[in-house]
CSV table of C-alpha atoms and ligand atoms in Angstrom, one decimal:
chain,number,residue,atom,x,y,z
A,13,MET,CA,-13.9,16.3,-11.6
A,14,THR,CA,-17.6,18.5,-11.2
A,15,ASP,CA,-20.3,18.0,-8.3
A,16,ASP,CA,-22.6,16.7,-10.5
A,17,SER,CA,-19.9,13.7,-12.2
A,18,LEU,CA,-19.4,13.1,-8.8
A,19,GLN,CA,-23.2,12.8,-7.3
A,20,LYS,CA,-23.1,9.1,-8.5
A,21,PHE,CA,-20.6,8.2,-6.4
A,22,THR,CA,-22.3,9.1,-3.1
A,23,ILE,CA,-24.2,6.2,-1.0
A,24,PRO,CA,-26.8,7.3,1.0
A,25,GLY,CA,-26.5,7.6,4.9
A,26,HIS,CA,-22.6,6.6,4.2
A,27,LEU,CA,-21.1,8.9,1.6
A,28,THR,CA,-21.3,12.3,0.4
A,29,LEU,CA,-19.0,14.5,-2.0
A,30,ASN,CA,-19.1,17.8,-1.5
A,31,SER,CA,-17.1,21.2,-2.8
A,32,THR,CA,-15.5,22.8,0.2
A,33,GLU,CA,-14.9,26.6,1.0
A,34,SER,CA,-11.6,26.6,-0.9
A,35,GLY,CA,-12.8,24.9,-3.9
A,36,GLN,CA,-12.0,21.5,-3.4
A,37,THR,CA,-13.4,18.1,-3.4
A,38,LYS,CA,-13.9,16.1,-0.1
A,39,ALA,CA,-16.1,13.6,0.7
A,40,THR,CA,-17.0,12.6,3.8
A,41,VAL,CA,-17.8,8.8,5.0
A,42,GLN,CA,-19.9,7.5,7.6
A,43,THR,CA,-19.7,4.6,9.1
A,44,GLU,CA,-21.7,2.6,12.1
A,45,TRP,CA,-18.1,2.5,14.0
A,46,SER,CA,-16.7,5.7,12.6
A,47,HIS,CA,-16.6,8.8,10.4
A,48,ALA,CA,-13.5,10.3,7.5
A,49,GLU,CA,-12.8,12.3,5.3
A,50,ILE,CA,-10.6,12.3,2.0
A,51,HIS,CA,-10.5,15.0,-0.3
A,52,LEU,CA,-9.9,14.5,-3.8
A,53,HIS,CA,-6.6,16.7,-3.9
A,54,GLY,CA,-4.1,14.6,-3.5
A,55,ALA,CA,-6.3,12.0,-2.5
A,56,HIS,CA,-5.2,12.8,0.8
A,57,VAL,CA,-7.1,11.0,4.0
A,58,THR,CA,-7.6,14.3,6.3
A,59,SER,CA,-9.8,12.5,8.6
A,60,PHE,CA,-10.5,9.7,10.7
A,61,GLN,CA,-11.7,9.3,13.9
A,62,LYS,CA,-13.4,6.3,16.2
A,63,ASN,CA,-17.3,6.9,17.4
A,64,GLY,CA,-16.1,8.1,20.8
A,65,GLU,CA,-13.0,8.6,20.4
A,66,ALA,CA,-10.8,11.1,19.7
A,67,PRO,CA,-9.4,12.1,16.4
A,68,LEU,CA,-7.2,9.3,15.0
A,69,LEU,CA,-5.1,11.3,12.7
A,70,PHE,CA,-3.8,15.0,12.7
A,71,LEU,CA,-4.4,18.1,10.6
A,72,SER,CA,-2.7,20.9,11.9
A,73,LYS,CA,-4.8,24.4,12.2
A,74,LEU,CA,-2.8,26.5,9.5
A,75,SER,CA,-2.7,23.4,6.9
A,76,GLN,CA,-3.3,25.4,3.3
A,77,PHE,CA,-5.6,23.5,0.9
A,78,THR,CA,-4.4,25.1,-2.1
A,79,PRO,CA,-3.1,24.0,-5.6
A,80,GLY,CA,0.1,22.7,-5.6
A,81,LYS,CA,0.5,22.9,-2.0
A,82,ALA,CA,0.2,19.4,0.3
A,83,ILE,CA,-2.0,19.4,3.2
A,84,ARG,CA,-0.9,19.3,6.2
A,85,GLY,CA,-1.5,16.2,8.2
A,86,GLY,CA,-3.8,13.2,7.7
A,87,VAL,CA,-1.8,10.7,5.2
A,88,PRO,CA,-0.2,12.3,2.5
A,89,ILE,CA,0.8,10.0,-0.4
A,90,ILE,CA,4.4,9.9,-1.0
A,91,PHE,CA,5.1,8.7,-4.4
A,92,PRO,CA,7.6,8.1,-6.7
A,93,TRP,CA,10.2,10.0,-4.6
A,94,PHE,CA,10.7,10.8,-0.3
A,95,GLY,CA,12.4,13.9,0.5
A,96,GLY,CA,14.0,16.2,-1.5
A,97,ARG,CA,15.2,15.8,-5.7
A,98,GLU,CA,16.8,18.8,-6.8
A,99,GLY,CA,14.6,20.7,-9.3
A,100,TYR,CA,11.3,19.3,-8.1
A,101,GLN,CA,8.7,19.4,-5.4
A,102,ALA,CA,9.9,17.3,-2.1
A,103,HIS,CA,8.5,13.7,-1.7
A,104,GLY,CA,6.9,13.5,-5.6
A,105,PHE,CA,3.9,14.8,-7.0
A,106,ALA,CA,1.5,12.1,-6.2
A,107,ARG,CA,0.0,14.3,-2.4
A,108,THR,CA,-0.4,17.7,-4.5
A,109,ALA,CA,-2.1,15.5,-7.8
A,110,GLU,CA,-5.7,16.2,-8.2
A,111,TRP,CA,-6.7,12.1,-8.6
A,112,THR,CA,-10.1,11.3,-9.6
A,113,LEU,CA,-12.6,9.2,-8.2
A,114,GLU,CA,-13.7,5.8,-10.3
A,115,GLU,CA,-15.3,4.0,-7.4
A,116,THR,CA,-17.3,3.8,-4.1
A,117,ALA,CA,-19.1,1.1,-2.3
A,118,LYS,CA,-20.5,-0.6,0.7
A,119,ASN,CA,-19.2,-3.7,1.5
A,120,ALA,CA,-21.1,-6.7,2.9
A,121,ASP,CA,-19.2,-6.0,6.3
A,122,GLY,CA,-20.8,-2.2,6.5
A,123,SER,CA,-17.6,-0.9,5.6
A,124,ILE,CA,-17.6,1.7,2.7
A,125,SER,CA,-14.3,1.9,0.6
A,126,LEU,CA,-13.6,4.2,-2.8
A,127,ARG,CA,-11.1,4.3,-4.9
A,128,PHE,CA,-8.7,6.8,-6.4
A,129,LEU,CA,-6.3,7.3,-9.8
A,130,LEU,CA,-3.7,9.2,-10.3
A,131,PRO,CA,-3.9,10.7,-13.2
A,132,GLU,CA,-2.1,8.6,-15.7
A,133,ASP,CA,-0.4,11.0,-17.5
A,134,LEU,CA,2.0,11.9,-14.3
A,135,ALA,CA,3.6,8.9,-14.0
A,136,PRO,CA,4.7,6.0,-15.9
A,137,CYS,CA,2.8,3.4,-14.8
A,138,ARG,CA,-1.0,3.2,-13.2
A,139,VAL,CA,-1.5,3.8,-9.1
A,140,GLU,CA,-5.1,3.5,-7.7
A,141,TYR,CA,-5.1,4.0,-3.8
A,142,LEU,CA,-7.8,1.8,-2.3
A,143,VAL,CA,-9.4,3.3,0.9
A,144,THR,CA,-11.8,1.6,3.6
A,145,VAL,CA,-13.2,3.0,6.1
A,146,GLY,CA,-15.1,0.9,9.1
A,147,LYS,CA,-13.5,-0.3,12.0
A,148,ALA,CA,-10.1,0.5,10.7
A,149,LEU,CA,-8.7,2.6,8.5
A,150,THR,CA,-7.2,0.7,5.6
A,151,LEU,CA,-5.2,2.3,2.9
A,152,GLU,CA,-3.7,0.2,-0.1
A,153,LEU,CA,-1.7,2.1,-2.8
A,154,VAL,CA,-1.7,-0.1,-5.8
A,155,THR,CA,1.7,0.8,-8.7
A,156,THR,CA,1.4,-1.2,-12.0
A,157,ASN,CA,3.7,-0.9,-14.7
A,158,SER,CA,2.1,-0.5,-17.8
A,159,THR,CA,5.4,0.1,-19.5
A,160,GLN,CA,8.0,-2.0,-20.9
A,161,GLU,CA,10.9,-0.9,-19.0
A,162,ALA,CA,11.6,-1.7,-15.2
A,163,PHE,CA,10.5,1.3,-12.7
A,164,ALA,CA,11.9,2.4,-9.4
A,165,TYR,CA,10.0,4.2,-6.9
A,166,GLU,CA,9.5,4.9,-3.8
A,167,ASP,CA,6.6,5.2,-1.8
A,168,CYS,CA,5.2,6.3,1.9
A,169,LEU,CA,1.9,6.3,3.6
A,170,HIS,CA,3.5,9.6,5.3
A,171,THR,CA,1.1,9.1,8.2
A,172,TYR,CA,0.0,11.7,10.9
A,173,PHE,CA,-1.2,11.0,13.7
A,174,HIS,CA,-2.8,12.9,16.8
A,175,VAL,CA,-1.5,12.3,20.4
A,176,GLY,CA,-2.3,13.5,24.0
A,177,SER,CA,1.3,14.7,24.5
A,178,ILE,CA,4.0,13.9,22.6
A,179,HIS,CA,6.1,13.6,25.8
A,180,ASP,CA,3.2,10.2,26.7
A,181,VAL,CA,4.1,8.7,23.5
A,182,THR,CA,6.1,5.4,22.4
A,183,VAL,CA,6.7,3.4,19.2
A,184,HIS,CA,7.6,0.3,19.9
A,185,GLY,CA,8.6,-2.8,16.9
A,186,LEU,CA,11.6,-1.6,15.8
A,187,GLN,CA,14.2,-2.8,18.1
A,188,GLY,CA,16.6,-4.3,16.3
A,189,THR,CA,16.0,-2.5,13.1
A,190,THR,CA,18.8,-0.1,11.0
A,191,TYR,CA,17.6,3.8,10.8
A,192,ILE,CA,18.8,6.5,8.4
A,193,ASP,CA,19.5,9.3,11.1
A,194,GLN,CA,18.2,11.6,8.8
A,195,LEU,CA,19.1,14.4,11.0
A,196,ASP,CA,22.5,13.2,11.8
A,197,GLY,CA,24.2,13.2,8.3
A,198,ASN,CA,22.1,10.4,7.3
A,199,ALA,CA,23.7,8.3,9.9
A,200,ARG,CA,23.4,4.5,9.2
A,201,LYS,CA,22.2,3.8,13.4
A,202,ALA,CA,20.6,1.0,15.3
A,203,GLN,CA,17.8,1.1,17.3
A,204,GLN,CA,18.8,-0.3,20.2
A,205,GLN,CA,16.1,0.1,23.0
A,206,GLU,CA,12.9,-1.7,22.7
A,207,ASN,CA,11.1,2.0,22.6
A,208,ILE,CA,11.1,5.4,21.2
A,209,ILE,CA,10.8,8.1,22.8
A,210,PHE,CA,10.7,12.0,21.9
A,211,SER,CA,12.4,14.8,23.7
A,212,ARG,CA,14.0,16.6,20.6
A,213,GLU,CA,13.2,16.6,16.6
A,214,GLU,CA,13.2,12.8,15.4
A,215,ASP,CA,13.5,11.9,12.0
A,216,ARG,CA,14.4,8.6,10.9
A,217,ILE,CA,14.2,6.3,7.6
A,218,TYR,CA,13.9,3.0,9.4
A,219,LEU,CA,14.7,0.1,7.1
A,220,ASN,CA,13.9,-3.5,6.7
A,221,THR,CA,10.6,-3.3,9.3
A,222,PRO,CA,8.6,-6.2,10.5
A,223,SER,CA,5.0,-5.7,9.4
A,224,VAL,CA,3.5,-4.5,12.6
A,225,LEU,CA,4.3,-1.1,14.4
A,226,GLU,CA,2.4,-0.1,17.7
A,227,ILE,CA,2.3,3.7,19.1
A,228,ARG,CA,1.0,3.8,23.1
A,229,ASP,CA,-0.5,7.1,23.9
A,230,VAL,CA,-0.7,7.5,27.5
A,231,GLY,CA,-2.7,10.8,27.6
A,232,LEU,CA,-5.2,9.6,25.1
A,233,GLN,CA,-5.1,6.1,26.9
A,234,ARG,CA,-5.2,4.3,24.0
A,235,LYS,CA,-2.5,2.3,21.3
A,236,ILE,CA,-2.6,2.6,18.3
A,237,LEU,CA,-1.6,-0.6,15.5
A,238,LEU,CA,0.1,0.0,12.1
A,239,GLU,CA,-0.7,-3.3,10.4
A,240,THR,CA,1.8,-3.5,6.7
A,241,SER,CA,2.2,-5.6,4.1
A,242,GLY,CA,4.3,-4.9,1.4
A,243,SER,CA,6.0,-2.0,3.3
A,244,ARG,CA,9.8,-2.7,4.1
A,245,SER,CA,10.3,0.6,5.6
A,246,ALA,CA,8.9,2.9,8.5
A,247,VAL,CA,9.6,6.7,9.3
A,248,VAL,CA,9.5,8.3,12.2
A,249,TRP,CA,9.2,12.1,12.7
A,250,ASN,CA,8.8,15.1,15.6
A,251,PRO,CA,9.7,18.4,13.9
A,252,TRP,CA,10.1,19.9,17.7
A,253,ILE,CA,10.3,23.7,18.5
A,254,GLU,CA,13.3,25.0,16.0
A,255,LYS,CA,11.4,23.1,12.7
A,256,SER,CA,7.6,23.7,13.9
A,257,ALA,CA,8.5,27.0,13.9
A,258,ARG,CA,10.3,26.9,10.6
A,259,MET,CA,6.9,25.7,8.7
A,260,ALA,CA,4.5,28.0,7.7
A,261,ASP,CA,1.6,25.7,7.2
A,262,PHE,CA,1.9,24.4,11.0
A,263,GLY,CA,1.1,25.9,14.4
A,264,ASP,CA,4.7,26.1,16.3
A,265,GLU,CA,3.1,24.1,19.6
A,266,GLU,CA,1.4,21.5,17.6
A,267,TYR,CA,4.8,19.5,17.6
A,268,LEU,CA,3.6,18.3,21.2
A,269,GLU,CA,-0.1,16.6,19.3
A,270,MET,CA,1.5,14.9,16.7
A,271,VAL,CA,3.5,12.6,15.7
A,272,CYS,CA,4.5,10.7,12.2
A,273,VAL,CA,5.2,6.7,12.1
A,274,GLU,CA,5.0,6.0,8.1
A,275,SER,CA,5.2,2.9,6.2
A,276,GLY,CA,6.5,2.6,2.7
A,277,ASN,CA,9.5,1.6,0.5
A,278,VAL,CA,12.5,4.4,1.2
A,279,ALA,CA,16.0,4.2,0.0
A,280,ASP,CA,17.3,1.2,0.5
A,281,ASN,CA,14.0,-0.3,0.1
A,282,ARG,CA,12.5,1.5,-3.4
A,283,ILE,CA,10.5,-0.7,-5.2
A,284,GLN,CA,12.3,-2.2,-9.0
A,285,LEU,CA,9.0,-2.6,-10.7
A,286,PRO,CA,10.1,-4.7,-13.5
A,287,PRO,CA,7.7,-3.9,-16.6
A,288,GLY,CA,4.0,-5.7,-16.4
A,289,GLY,CA,4.5,-5.9,-12.2
A,290,THR,CA,2.4,-4.7,-9.6
A,291,ALA,CA,3.7,-3.8,-6.0
A,292,THR,CA,0.9,-2.8,-3.1
A,293,LEU,CA,1.3,-0.8,-0.2
A,294,LYS,CA,-1.6,-1.7,2.4
A,295,LEU,CA,-1.8,-0.2,5.6
A,296,THR,CA,-4.4,-1.0,8.3
A,297,LEU,CA,-4.7,1.8,11.2
A,298,LYS,CA,-7.2,0.3,14.8
A,299,THR,CA,-7.3,1.7,17.6
A,300,LEU,CA,-7.7,-0.1,21.1
A,301,ILE,CA,-8.0,1.1,24.6
A,302,LEU,CA,-4.5,1.0,27.2
B,404,LIG,O1,9.4,12.4,6.4
B,404,LIG,C1,9.8,13.0,7.4
B,404,LIG,C2,10.2,14.3,6.8
B,404,LIG,O2,10.8,13.9,5.4
B,404,LIG,C3,10.5,15.0,7.5
B,404,LIG,O3,11.8,15.4,7.1
B,404,LIG,C4,9.7,16.6,6.7
B,404,LIG,O4,10.4,17.1,6.2
B,404,LIG,C5,8.8,16.1,6.5
B,404,LIG,O5,8.7,14.4,5.8
B,404,LIG,C6,7.6,16.8,6.1
B,404,LIG,O6,7.7,17.2,4.1
B,404,LIG,P1,7.4,18.2,4.0
B,404,LIG,O7,8.4,17.9,2.7
B,404,LIG,O8,6.0,18.1,4.0
B,404,LIG,O9,7.2,19.6,4.5
C-alpha cells in the first residue's frame, strides 16, 4: 500500500502511518494511556507501552525488517500452522505476509482500533486482525471459512513479553493442565506446580488451558494478565543460552529480558472450521503493579 493511499487512515493526534528505513509501513498509535507500533508486514504489533511503565513487549535489537522474514519479537501472528512443516516456513505464512490496512477508528472510550486483512490469495479463507490500543492491548484474529469445505488450521498470537530478568519471572494459571514438551520428544506431561519458573530452555505447548494466565515479573514490579477467548492452548518458551546463540536475529543475552507466553489453538486444539464458519482468537493484555 502506498503512503498516499494510507493517509486516509490517519487520525490526527492518535494515528500516523509512515515508511520505515527498511521500506516497511508502520502505524504509530498514541492514546491518553499508551503508545503502540504496528507494521503492515505480518500485521505485526512490535510495541505496546503504557505511559510511565516499561515496554510490555520485547523486540530483539537484531530483528530484521525484511521481506519474507518474521520480525523477532512483538506479537507474530502464527497461521495456519504452528511449528515446522516440511518444505514450508515454520509457523505458517501470515507473519511474513504484507497485510492490508482496511479500517481505523477512534472508539468512544478513547481507544484506537486498526483492522487488517490477510491477502485473500494466500489462504482458503478470510482472515482479519483487529488491534485495539488503549489502557490495554486487545488483539482479535478472526478466521472465516468462505469455502465449501471444512478448513483445519492452527493459530497463535506468539507474544514476546519484555521482562526485568527471566530469573525473577513466574507464569501462573496452568497447574493441572497437560503440556507437550517440545524439548523432550514431544512427551506429554502434567503441570504439577502452581507456577512455572525458568532456569533452562523451556518450550511447552499447554493444552485445554484456562482463559486467564498471569506473568509475575518481580524485576519490573508488575504482573501481566493475559485474558483470552477462543484460545485453548498456551505456549511457554524461553530459548535460554544455546538456542539464543543459534538465532541470528536474537542477541545472545536477550533471553534474560524476554519470555514468550503465547495464546492460540495448537496441536490437539487445532480448529476444524465448517464451511461458512467463523472463529475468533481474542487476547487482551493488561498490566498491574505488584
Ligand atoms: O513458540 C515456541 C517456538 O515454537 C519455539 O520452538 C521456537 O522455534 C519459537 O517458536 C520461535 O520460532 P521462530 O520460527 O520464530 O524462530
